Amino acid sequence: MPSPLAYSFRAELLPWEVRRDLWTLVTLPRDVSEEIREVVGDLRRGFGAVRVRARIGATTWSTSVFPQTAGGCYVLPVKRSVRDANRLDVGDEVDVSLDLVL
């Protein structure tokens, strides 16, 4: 049985419009976001961030997920080095694994 602190899902790589350079992100599924919110409770950091260890393809990195809006789904920023290592571009579907770091 998988750990309640480990999640896997498939999501589309989306552009993050708030930066001048191309930043990208994936949106976590609603059920995963709700479970993370329940698990972490008051352990969230600034801006509601939750520390995670993420993996896409053969690339693993430490980062945080952030809530899109109050009560909304979390988003995972995907940095350029991850996109380049996995030959990914905006619109690609990616398999994501996340482990919460509490």
PDB file of C-alpha atoms in Angstrom:
ATOM      1  CA  MET A   1       0.000   0.000   0.000  1.00  0.00           C
ATOM      2  CA  PRO A   2       1.449   3.432  -0.954  1.00  0.00           C
ATOM      3  CA  SER A   3       2.411   5.863   1.798  1.00  0.00           C
ATOM      4  CA  PRO A   4      -0.097   8.670   2.441  1.00  0.00           C
ATOM      5  CA  LEU A   5       2.875  10.995   2.004  1.00  0.00           C
ATOM      6  CA  ALA A   6       3.670   9.789  -1.549  1.00  0.00           C
ATOM      7  CA  TYR A   7       1.615  10.644  -4.626  1.00  0.00           C
ATOM      8  CA  SER A   8       1.778   9.872  -8.335  1.00  0.00           C
ATOM      9  CA  PHE A   9      -0.292  11.488 -11.075  1.00  0.00           C
ATOM     10  CA  ARG A  10      -0.232  12.615 -14.704  1.00  0.00           C
ATOM     11  CA  ALA A  11      -0.671  16.300 -15.564  1.00  0.00           C
ATOM     12  CA  GLU A  12      -0.150  18.806 -18.359  1.00  0.00           C
ATOM     13  CA  LEU A  13       2.888  21.091 -18.247  1.00  0.00           C
ATOM     14  CA  LEU A  14       1.507  24.640 -18.212  1.00  0.00           C
ATOM     15  CA  PRO A  15       3.155  28.052 -18.642  1.00  0.00           C
ATOM     16  CA  TRP A  16       3.380  30.202 -15.512  1.00  0.00           C
ATOM     17  CA  GLU A  17       2.318  33.658 -16.617  1.00  0.00           C
ATOM     18  CA  VAL A  18       3.740  35.690 -13.714  1.00  0.00           C
ATOM     19  CA  ARG A  19       7.376  35.597 -14.848  1.00  0.00           C
ATOM     20  CA  ARG A  20       9.123  37.208 -17.839  1.00  0.00           C
ATOM     21  CA  ASP A  21      11.124  34.044 -18.517  1.00  0.00           C
ATOM     22  CA  LEU A  22       9.277  30.852 -19.321  1.00  0.00           C
ATOM     23  CA  TRP A  23       8.455  29.154 -16.047  1.00  0.00           C
ATOM     24  CA  THR A  24       6.230  26.097 -16.055  1.00  0.00           C
ATOM     25  CA  LEU A  25       4.109  24.197 -13.576  1.00  0.00           C
ATOM     26  CA  VAL A  26       1.728  21.287 -13.218  1.00  0.00           C
ATOM     27  CA  THR A  27      -1.503  21.396 -11.258  1.00  0.00           C
ATOM     28  CA  LEU A  28      -1.958  18.625  -8.710  1.00  0.00           C
ATOM     29  CA  PRO A  29      -5.258  16.716  -8.890  1.00  0.00           C
ATOM     30  CA  ARG A  30      -7.967  18.006  -6.534  1.00  0.00           C
ATOM     31  CA  ASP A  31      -8.031  14.796  -4.451  1.00  0.00           C
ATOM     32  CA  VAL A  32      -4.246  14.890  -3.981  1.00  0.00           C
ATOM     33  CA  SER A  33      -4.391  18.596  -3.079  1.00  0.00           C
ATOM     34  CA  GLU A  34      -7.138  18.003  -0.519  1.00  0.00           C
ATOM     35  CA  GLU A  35      -5.240  15.120   1.076  1.00  0.00           C
ATOM     36  CA  ILE A  36      -2.025  17.154   1.269  1.00  0.00           C
ATOM     37  CA  ARG A  37      -3.948  20.002   2.911  1.00  0.00           C
ATOM     38  CA  GLU A  38      -5.337  17.556   5.511  1.00  0.00           C
ATOM     39  CA  VAL A  39      -1.963  15.896   6.157  1.00  0.00           C
ATOM     40  CA  VAL A  40       0.072  19.086   6.575  1.00  0.00           C
ATOM     41  CA  GLY A  41      -2.503  21.087   8.547  1.00  0.00           C
ATOM     42  CA  ASP A  42      -0.657  24.047  10.086  1.00  0.00           C
ATOM     43  CA  LEU A  43       2.791  22.851   8.943  1.00  0.00           C
ATOM     44  CA  ARG A  44       2.637  24.942   5.764  1.00  0.00           C
ATOM     45  CA  ARG A  45       5.313  27.553   5.160  1.00  0.00           C
ATOM     46  CA  GLY A  46       5.102  31.042   3.656  1.00  0.00           C
ATOM     47  CA  PHE A  47       2.462  31.476   0.956  1.00  0.00           C
ATOM     48  CA  GLY A  48       0.990  28.105   2.016  1.00  0.00           C
ATOM     49  CA  ALA A  49       4.002  26.227   0.597  1.00  0.00           C
ATOM     50  CA  VAL A  50       4.514  22.552   1.359  1.00  0.00           C
ATOM     51  CA  ARG A  51       7.990  21.034   0.948  1.00  0.00           C
ATOM     52  CA  VAL A  52       8.191  18.061  -1.426  1.00  0.00           C
ATOM     53  CA  ARG A  53      10.644  15.835  -3.230  1.00  0.00           C
ATOM     54  CA  ALA A  54       9.457  15.660  -6.856  1.00  0.00           C
ATOM     55  CA  ARG A  55      10.334  13.331  -9.716  1.00  0.00           C
ATOM     56  CA  ILE A  56       9.617  13.608 -13.429  1.00  0.00           C
ATOM     57  CA  GLY A  57      11.324  11.039 -15.616  1.00  0.00           C
ATOM     58  CA  ALA A  58      14.804  10.365 -14.243  1.00  0.00           C
ATOM     59  CA  THR A  59      15.022  13.801 -12.589  1.00  0.00           C
ATOM     60  CA  THR A  60      14.409  14.209  -8.852  1.00  0.00           C
ATOM     61  CA  TRP A  61      14.583  17.544  -7.039  1.00  0.00           C
ATOM     62  CA  SER A  62      13.569  19.256  -3.801  1.00  0.00           C
ATOM     63  CA  THR A  63      11.042  22.073  -4.061  1.00  0.00           C
ATOM     64  CA  SER A  64       7.649  23.122  -2.719  1.00  0.00           C
ATOM     65  CA  VAL A  65       4.081  22.985  -3.957  1.00  0.00           C
ATOM     66  CA  PHE A  66       1.924  26.089  -3.576  1.00  0.00           C
ATOM     67  CA  PRO A  67      -1.856  26.553  -3.402  1.00  0.00           C
ATOM     68  CA  GLN A  68      -3.237  28.351  -6.486  1.00  0.00           C
ATOM     69  CA  THR A  69      -5.848  30.106  -4.370  1.00  0.00           C
ATOM     70  CA  ALA A  70      -7.278  29.637  -0.880  1.00  0.00           C
ATOM     71  CA  GLY A  71      -8.708  26.131  -0.881  1.00  0.00           C
ATOM     72  CA  GLY A  72      -7.624  25.520  -4.473  1.00  0.00           C
ATOM     73  CA  CYS A  73      -5.362  22.879  -5.942  1.00  0.00           C
ATOM     74  CA  TYR A  74      -1.631  22.967  -5.342  1.00  0.00           C
ATOM     75  CA  VAL A  75       0.788  23.632  -8.189  1.00  0.00           C
ATOM     76  CA  LEU A  76       4.297  22.258  -8.663  1.00  0.00           C
ATOM     77  CA  PRO A  77       6.841  24.529 -10.400  1.00  0.00           C
ATOM     78  CA  VAL A  78       8.900  22.592 -12.973  1.00  0.00           C
ATOM     79  CA  LYS A  79      12.252  24.248 -13.603  1.00  0.00           C
ATOM     80  CA  ARG A  80      14.022  24.493 -16.943  1.00  0.00           C
ATOM     81  CA  SER A  81      16.688  21.904 -16.047  1.00  0.00           C
ATOM     82  CA  VAL A  82      13.932  19.309 -15.452  1.00  0.00           C
ATOM     83  CA  ARG A  83      12.225  20.192 -18.747  1.00  0.00           C
ATOM     84  CA  ASP A  84      15.532  20.069 -20.648  1.00  0.00           C
ATOM     85  CA  ALA A  85      16.648  16.760 -19.077  1.00  0.00           C
ATOM     86  CA  ASN A  86      13.338  15.157 -20.054  1.00  0.00           C
ATOM     87  CA  ARG A  87      12.863  16.980 -23.385  1.00  0.00           C
ATOM     88  CA  LEU A  88       9.581  18.514 -22.231  1.00  0.00           C
ATOM     89  CA  ASP A  89       7.682  21.536 -23.473  1.00  0.00           C
ATOM     90  CA  VAL A  90       4.513  23.390 -22.541  1.00  0.00           C
ATOM     91  CA  GLY A  91       1.476  21.221 -23.226  1.00  0.00           C
ATOM     92  CA  ASP A  92       3.258  17.896 -22.705  1.00  0.00           C
ATOM     93  CA  GLU A  93       1.666  15.380 -20.348  1.00  0.00           C
ATOM     94  CA  VAL A  94       4.074  14.311 -17.600  1.00  0.00           C
ATOM     95  CA  ASP A  95       4.088  11.596 -14.964  1.00  0.00           C
ATOM     96  CA  VAL A  96       4.849  13.153 -11.590  1.00  0.00           C
ATOM     97  CA  SER A  97       5.821  11.514  -8.296  1.00  0.00           C
ATOM     98  CA  LEU A  98       5.765  13.579  -5.100  1.00  0.00           C
ATOM     99  CA  ASP A  99       6.859  12.791  -1.572  1.00  0.00           C
ATOM    100  CA  LEU A 100       5.908  15.230   1.180  1.00  0.00           C
ATOM    101  CA  VAL A 101       8.821  16.408   3.310  1.00  0.00           C
ATOM    102  CA  LEU A 102       7.497  17.098   6.802  1.00  0.00           C
TER     103      LEU A 102
END
